[in-house]
Coordinates of C-alpha atoms in Angstrom, one line a residue:
M141 CA -24.5 -13.5 -11.4
K142 CA -26.1 -13.9 -14.8
K143 CA -26.3 -17.6 -14.4
A144 CA -28.6 -19.3 -11.9
P145 CA -26.9 -19.2 -8.4
F146 CA -27.4 -22.9 -8.0
K147 CA -24.1 -23.4 -6.0
A148 CA -24.9 -20.6 -3.6
I149 CA -28.4 -21.9 -3.0
I150 CA -27.1 -25.4 -2.2
Q151 CA -24.5 -24.0 0.2
A152 CA -27.2 -21.9 1.9
L153 CA -29.4 -24.9 2.3
L154 CA -26.6 -27.0 3.8
A155 CA -25.6 -24.2 6.2
S156 CA -29.2 -23.6 7.3
L157 CA -29.6 -27.4 7.8
V158 CA -26.5 -27.6 10.0
V159 CA -27.8 -24.7 12.1
T160 CA -31.3 -26.3 12.4
I161 CA -29.8 -29.6 13.5
Y162 CA -27.9 -27.8 16.2
F163 CA -31.0 -26.2 17.5
V164 CA -33.0 -29.4 17.3
V165 CA -30.3 -31.2 19.5
V166 CA -30.3 -28.3 22.0
A167 CA -34.1 -28.4 22.2
K168 CA -34.2 -32.1 22.7
L169 CA -31.7 -31.8 25.5
D170 CA -33.9 -29.2 27.2
H171 CA -37.1 -31.2 26.6
N172 CA -36.4 -34.9 27.0
D173 CA -40.1 -35.7 27.3
V174 CA -40.9 -34.1 23.9
P175 CA -40.6 -36.5 20.9
W176 CA -38.0 -35.9 18.2
I177 CA -40.7 -35.6 15.5
S178 CA -42.5 -32.8 17.4
I179 CA -39.2 -30.9 17.8
I180 CA -38.2 -31.3 14.2
F181 CA -41.5 -30.1 12.8
H182 CA -42.1 -27.4 15.3
P183 CA -42.8 -24.0 13.5
N184 CA -39.8 -22.4 15.2
M185 CA -37.5 -25.0 13.6
V186 CA -38.9 -24.2 10.2
R187 CA -38.4 -20.5 11.0
G188 CA -34.8 -21.2 12.0
L189 CA -34.3 -23.0 8.7
L190 CA -35.5 -20.0 6.8
Y191 CA -33.3 -17.7 8.9
G192 CA -30.2 -19.8 8.1
F193 CA -31.0 -20.1 4.4
F194 CA -31.6 -16.4 3.7
L195 CA -28.9 -15.1 6.0
F196 CA -26.3 -17.4 4.5
L197 CA -27.4 -16.6 1.0
G198 CA -27.5 -12.8 1.7
H199 CA -24.2 -12.8 3.4
S200 CA -22.6 -14.8 0.6
Y201 CA -23.6 -12.1 -2.0
L202 CA -22.7 -9.3 0.4
S203 CA -19.2 -10.7 0.8
K204 CA -18.7 -10.8 -3.0
W205 CA -20.1 -7.3 -3.4
V206 CA -17.8 -5.9 -0.7
G207 CA -14.9 -7.8 -2.2
N208 CA -15.5 -6.3 -5.6
K209 CA -16.1 -2.8 -4.2
Y210 CA -12.8 -2.8 -2.3
P211 CA -10.5 -5.1 -4.3
S212 CA -7.2 -3.8 -2.9
S213 CA -5.5 -5.7 -0.1
K214 CA -4.9 -2.3 1.6
D215 CA -8.7 -1.9 2.1
F216 CA -9.0 -5.0 4.3
G217 CA -10.0 -3.0 7.4
K218 CA -12.5 -0.9 5.4
K219 CA -13.9 -4.0 3.8
M220 CA -14.6 -5.6 7.2
I221 CA -16.3 -2.5 8.6
V222 CA -18.6 -2.2 5.6
F223 CA -19.4 -5.9 5.6
Y224 CA -20.4 -6.1 9.3
S225 CA -22.3 -2.8 9.2
V226 CA -24.4 -3.9 6.3
S227 CA -24.6 -7.4 7.8
F228 CA -26.4 -6.0 10.9
F229 CA -29.2 -4.4 8.9
L230 CA -29.4 -7.4 6.6
T231 CA -30.0 -9.7 9.5
I232 CA -32.7 -7.5 11.0
L233 CA -34.4 -7.3 7.6
V234 CA -34.4 -11.1 7.1
V235 CA -35.7 -11.7 10.6
F236 CA -38.4 -9.1 10.1
I237 CA -39.6 -10.6 6.8
V238 CA -39.5 -14.2 8.1
N239 CA -41.4 -13.3 11.3
A240 CA -43.9 -11.3 9.2
F241 CA -44.5 -14.4 7.0
F242 CA -45.2 -16.7 10.0
S243 CA -47.4 -14.1 11.7
G244 CA -49.8 -14.1 8.8
L245 CA -49.0 -10.5 7.9
F246 CA -49.1 -11.3 4.2
N247 CA -52.1 -13.6 4.5
P248 CA -55.1 -12.0 2.7
G249 CA -57.5 -14.6 4.2
I250 CA -57.4 -13.1 7.7
T251 CA -60.4 -10.9 8.5
Q252 CA -58.3 -8.0 9.7
N253 CA -57.1 -5.5 7.1
F254 CA -53.4 -5.0 6.5
P255 CA -52.8 -1.9 8.6
Q256 CA -54.4 -3.7 11.6
R257 CA -52.3 -6.9 11.0
F258 CA -49.1 -4.8 10.6
H259 CA -49.8 -2.8 13.8
Q260 CA -50.4 -6.1 15.7
F261 CA -47.3 -7.6 14.3
I262 CA -45.1 -4.7 15.3
H263 CA -46.3 -4.9 18.9
Q264 CA -45.4 -8.6 19.0
Q265 CA -41.8 -8.0 18.0
R266 CA -39.0 -7.6 20.6
I267 CA -35.9 -5.5 20.0
A268 CA -33.9 -7.8 22.2
Y269 CA -34.7 -10.8 20.0
Y270 CA -33.6 -9.0 16.9
F271 CA -30.4 -7.8 18.6
Q272 CA -29.7 -11.4 19.8
T273 CA -30.2 -12.8 16.3
A274 CA -27.9 -10.2 14.8
M275 CA -25.2 -11.0 17.3
I276 CA -25.5 -14.8 16.5
S277 CA -25.4 -14.0 12.8
W278 CA -22.3 -11.8 13.3
C279 CA -20.5 -14.6 15.1
I280 CA -21.3 -17.1 12.4
S281 CA -20.4 -14.8 9.6
M282 CA -17.2 -13.8 11.4
I283 CA -16.1 -17.4 11.1
F284 CA -17.2 -18.2 7.6
F285 CA -16.9 -14.9 5.8
G286 CA -13.9 -13.7 7.8
F287 CA -12.1 -16.8 6.4
Y288 CA -13.4 -15.8 2.9
F289 CA -12.1 -12.3 3.2
Y290 CA -8.8 -13.5 4.6
K291 CA -8.4 -15.8 1.6
R292 CA -9.2 -13.0 -0.8
F293 CA -6.7 -10.8 1.1
K294 CA -4.0 -13.4 0.6
D295 CA -4.9 -13.8 -3.1
Y296 CA -4.6 -10.1 -3.7
Q297 CA -1.2 -10.1 -1.9
I298 CA 0.0 -12.8 -4.3
K299 CA -1.5 -10.9 -7.3
E300 CA 0.3 -7.7 -6.2
S301 CA 3.5 -9.6 -5.7
H302 CA 3.2 -11.0 -9.2
Q303 CA 2.5 -7.5 -10.5
E304 CA 5.7 -6.2 -8.8
K305 CA 7.6 -9.1 -10.3
Q306 CA 6.2 -8.3 -13.8
Q307 CA 7.1 -4.6 -13.4
I308 CA 10.7 -5.5 -12.5
T309 CA 10.9 -7.8 -15.5
A310 CA 9.5 -5.0 -17.7
Q311 CA 12.0 -2.5 -16.3
F312 CA 14.8 -4.9 -17.2
E313 CA 13.4 -5.4 -20.7
S314 CA 13.0 -1.7 -21.3
L315 CA 16.4 -0.9 -20.0
K316 CA 17.9 -3.7 -22.1
N317 CA 16.2 -2.4 -25.2
Q318 CA 17.2 1.2 -24.6
L319 CA 20.7 0.6 -23.1
D320 CA 21.5 -2.2 -25.5
P321 CA 25.1 -1.9 -26.8
H322 CA 23.9 -2.2 -30.4
F323 CA 21.4 0.6 -29.9
L324 CA 24.2 2.8 -28.4
F325 CA 26.7 1.7 -31.0
N326 CA 24.3 2.5 -33.9
S327 CA 23.4 5.9 -32.3
L328 CA 27.0 6.9 -31.9
N329 CA 27.7 5.9 -35.5
V330 CA 24.9 8.1 -36.7
L331 CA 26.0 10.9 -34.4
N332 CA 29.6 10.6 -35.7
G333 CA 28.3 10.9 -39.3
L334 CA 26.1 13.9 -38.5
I335 CA 28.9 15.8 -36.8
E336 CA 30.7 16.1 -40.1
E337 CA 27.6 16.4 -42.4
S338 CA 25.4 18.6 -40.3
P339 CA 26.4 19.9 -36.8
K340 CA 22.9 21.2 -36.3
K341 CA 21.3 17.8 -36.8
A342 CA 24.1 16.3 -34.6
S343 CA 23.1 18.6 -31.8
M344 CA 19.4 17.7 -32.2
F345 CA 20.3 14.0 -32.3
T346 CA 22.3 14.4 -29.0
T347 CA 19.4 16.2 -27.3
D348 CA 16.9 13.5 -28.3
L349 CA 19.3 10.8 -27.2
S350 CA 19.7 12.4 -23.8
K351 CA 15.9 12.7 -23.5
I352 CA 15.6 9.0 -24.1
Y353 CA 18.0 8.0 -21.4
R354 CA 16.6 10.5 -18.9
Y355 CA 13.1 9.3 -19.5
V356 CA 14.1 5.7 -18.9
L357 CA 15.6 6.6 -15.6
E358 CA 12.7 8.7 -14.5
Q359 CA 9.9 6.3 -15.4
K360 CA 11.5 2.9 -14.6
D361 CA 9.8 2.6 -11.1
K362 CA 6.3 3.6 -12.3
S363 CA 3.4 1.2 -13.1
L364 CA 1.7 3.7 -15.4
V365 CA 2.6 7.0 -17.0
S366 CA 0.5 9.6 -18.7
L367 CA -0.1 9.1 -22.4
Q368 CA 1.2 12.7 -23.0
D369 CA 4.6 11.9 -21.4
E370 CA 4.9 8.7 -23.3
L371 CA 4.2 10.4 -26.6
I372 CA 6.7 13.2 -25.9
F373 CA 9.3 10.6 -25.2
S374 CA 8.4 8.5 -28.2
K375 CA 8.7 11.6 -30.5
A376 CA 12.3 11.9 -29.4
Y377 CA 12.8 8.2 -30.1
L378 CA 11.2 8.6 -33.5
N379 CA 13.4 11.5 -34.3
L380 CA 16.4 9.3 -33.8
L381 CA 15.0 6.7 -36.1
S382 CA 14.3 9.3 -38.8
L383 CA 17.9 10.5 -38.6
R384 CA 19.3 7.0 -38.5
F385 CA 17.2 5.4 -41.3
E386 CA 16.3 8.6 -43.3
A387 CA 14.1 7.6 -46.2
G388 CA 14.1 4.0 -45.1
I389 CA 11.3 4.7 -42.6
Q390 CA 8.1 6.7 -42.9
I391 CA 6.4 7.8 -39.7
D392 CA 2.7 8.8 -39.5
L393 CA 1.8 10.1 -36.0
Q394 CA -1.9 10.8 -36.0
I395 CA -2.6 11.9 -32.4
N396 CA -3.6 15.5 -31.6
T397 CA -3.3 17.2 -28.2
E398 CA -7.0 16.5 -27.4
Q399 CA -6.2 12.7 -27.5
H400 CA -3.4 12.9 -24.9
T401 CA -5.6 11.9 -22.0
G402 CA -5.2 8.7 -20.1
F403 CA -2.4 6.4 -18.9
I404 CA -0.4 3.5 -20.4
L405 CA 2.5 1.3 -19.4
P406 CA 5.8 3.2 -19.3
L407 CA 8.1 2.5 -22.4
S408 CA 5.4 0.3 -23.9
L409 CA 5.0 2.5 -27.0
Q410 CA 8.7 2.6 -27.6
L411 CA 8.9 -1.1 -27.2
L412 CA 6.4 -1.6 -29.9
I413 CA 8.2 0.8 -32.2
E414 CA 11.5 -1.0 -31.4
N415 CA 9.8 -4.4 -32.3
A416 CA 8.7 -3.0 -35.7
I417 CA 12.3 -1.9 -36.4
K418 CA 13.9 -5.1 -35.2
H419 CA 11.6 -7.6 -37.0
N420 CA 11.1 -5.9 -40.4
I421 CA 13.3 -5.0 -43.4
I422 CA 14.1 -1.3 -43.7
S423 CA 15.5 0.1 -46.9
V424 CA 15.1 3.1 -49.2
K425 CA 13.7 0.9 -51.9
K426 CA 11.2 -0.7 -49.4
P427 CA 10.6 1.8 -46.6
L428 CA 8.9 0.7 -43.4
L429 CA 5.6 2.6 -42.9
L430 CA 5.0 3.2 -39.2
K431 CA 1.6 4.6 -38.2
I432 CA 0.6 5.6 -34.6
Y433 CA -3.0 6.6 -33.8
R434 CA -5.7 6.5 -31.2
K435 CA -9.1 4.9 -31.6
N436 CA -11.5 5.1 -28.6
N437 CA -9.6 3.8 -25.6
Y438 CA -6.8 2.2 -27.5
L439 CA -3.4 3.4 -28.8
Y440 CA -2.4 1.6 -32.0
V441 CA 1.0 1.0 -33.5
E442 CA 0.7 -0.3 -37.0
N443 CA 3.5 -1.1 -39.5
T444 CA 3.8 -2.6 -42.9
L445 CA 4.7 -6.3 -42.6
Q446 CA 8.1 -7.1 -44.3
K447 CA 9.6 -9.6 -42.0
K448 CA 13.3 -10.4 -41.8
K449 CA 14.1 -14.0 -42.6
V450 CA 16.2 -14.5 -39.5
L451 CA 14.8 -13.3 -36.1
H452 CA 16.4 -13.3 -32.7
D453 CA 15.4 -16.2 -30.4
H454 CA 13.9 -13.7 -27.9
S455 CA 11.5 -12.2 -30.3
G456 CA 8.1 -11.6 -28.8
I457 CA 9.3 -11.5 -25.1
G458 CA 8.7 -7.8 -24.8
L459 CA 5.2 -8.0 -26.3
K460 CA 4.3 -10.9 -24.0
N461 CA 5.5 -8.9 -21.1
I462 CA 3.2 -6.0 -22.0
Q463 CA 0.3 -8.4 -22.3
E464 CA 0.9 -9.9 -18.9
R465 CA 1.3 -6.5 -17.2
Y466 CA -2.0 -5.2 -18.8
A467 CA -3.7 -8.3 -17.6
I468 CA -2.9 -7.3 -14.0
L469 CA -3.6 -3.6 -14.3
S470 CA -6.7 -3.5 -16.5
N471 CA -9.7 -5.6 -17.7
L472 CA -8.9 -4.5 -21.2
S473 CA -6.6 -6.8 -23.2
V474 CA -3.8 -5.9 -25.7
R475 CA -5.2 -6.2 -29.3
L476 CA -3.0 -8.0 -31.9
Q477 CA -3.8 -8.2 -35.6
E478 CA -1.7 -9.5 -38.4
T479 CA -2.5 -9.7 -42.1
D480 CA -0.4 -10.4 -45.1
I481 CA 0.7 -6.8 -45.3
L482 CA 0.1 -5.2 -41.9
F483 CA 0.9 -5.8 -38.2
S484 CA -1.0 -3.9 -35.6
V485 CA -0.9 -3.8 -31.8
G486 CA -3.5 -1.9 -29.7
L487 CA -2.5 -0.8 -26.2
P488 CA -5.4 -0.1 -23.8
I489 CA -5.5 3.4 -22.4
I490 CA -6.4 3.4 -18.7
N491 CA -8.6 6.4 -17.8
E492 CA -7.3 6.8 -14.2
I493 CA -4.7 5.3 -11.9
V494 CA -6.3 3.1 -9.3
S495 CA -4.4 3.2 -6.0

């Protein structure tokens, strides 16, 4: 609404013109002996034109306000109750102001003072007229704005269906990354080596591996998870990477317990870590530096950029999926930054789960 509401004004003018034409035709049918010009320029017609204009404009903004206040398709009934309740009082207010204007209430040229004019104006008003006008306004708005709300309702159903589809796709991507045969094969190889070298480390490795699979199964049906749960899971995953790559990877986790508030997409942090591992060279001579930290309402995963020469054809699919899911769940977008030496992804942290 920062821009001039030119479109809404034009629509209100057209709507009021249509209503006025209708009343002109009705008046002409009731008074055949009265010339058209007298009917058209009668003060009541001008009054009706103002009624239509301000009522349509007011209801147009009212419908948008109610739609934004109750965006979920589940709130359709609540949305209609609030709309028609406010509509009743809005109609009475518009009729009152227009009638006051035509009565000369705001005309300082009249000899009577304002309290006297206001007292006289109040006595001239009829409750039945206001109630009748409100009923007519209800009927008209029920047709026009009922259709608007129904369209918004269908749009949100489509949006929620798209969100569900994206969630299913994300679940598949996450499961595919975690349950990938190569991931399991590499993990078992590391475990096999640790059993001989260090049974204690092998036991820790097995515990972390079981935590990963259990977490995937527990969170796969959720749209959002707490940042704290995601960090606990990711620490288990990072422990596996440390045991697997040893000095080839350096992990810097800069998040204290006070920064564990909020929610993010399930398995999104792990997916970003997995992307860093998958797309960059890891070696003892050239270790991969992985930094995870929180800044304001974003969780950042940052890694040194040392790209592999050959990438898989499906590279970037997981990141794109995260971006699409955040576009549905939040107004905040995923932040991407790439320089010659660093690659960074910022995940928005959602303060609360909106039902």
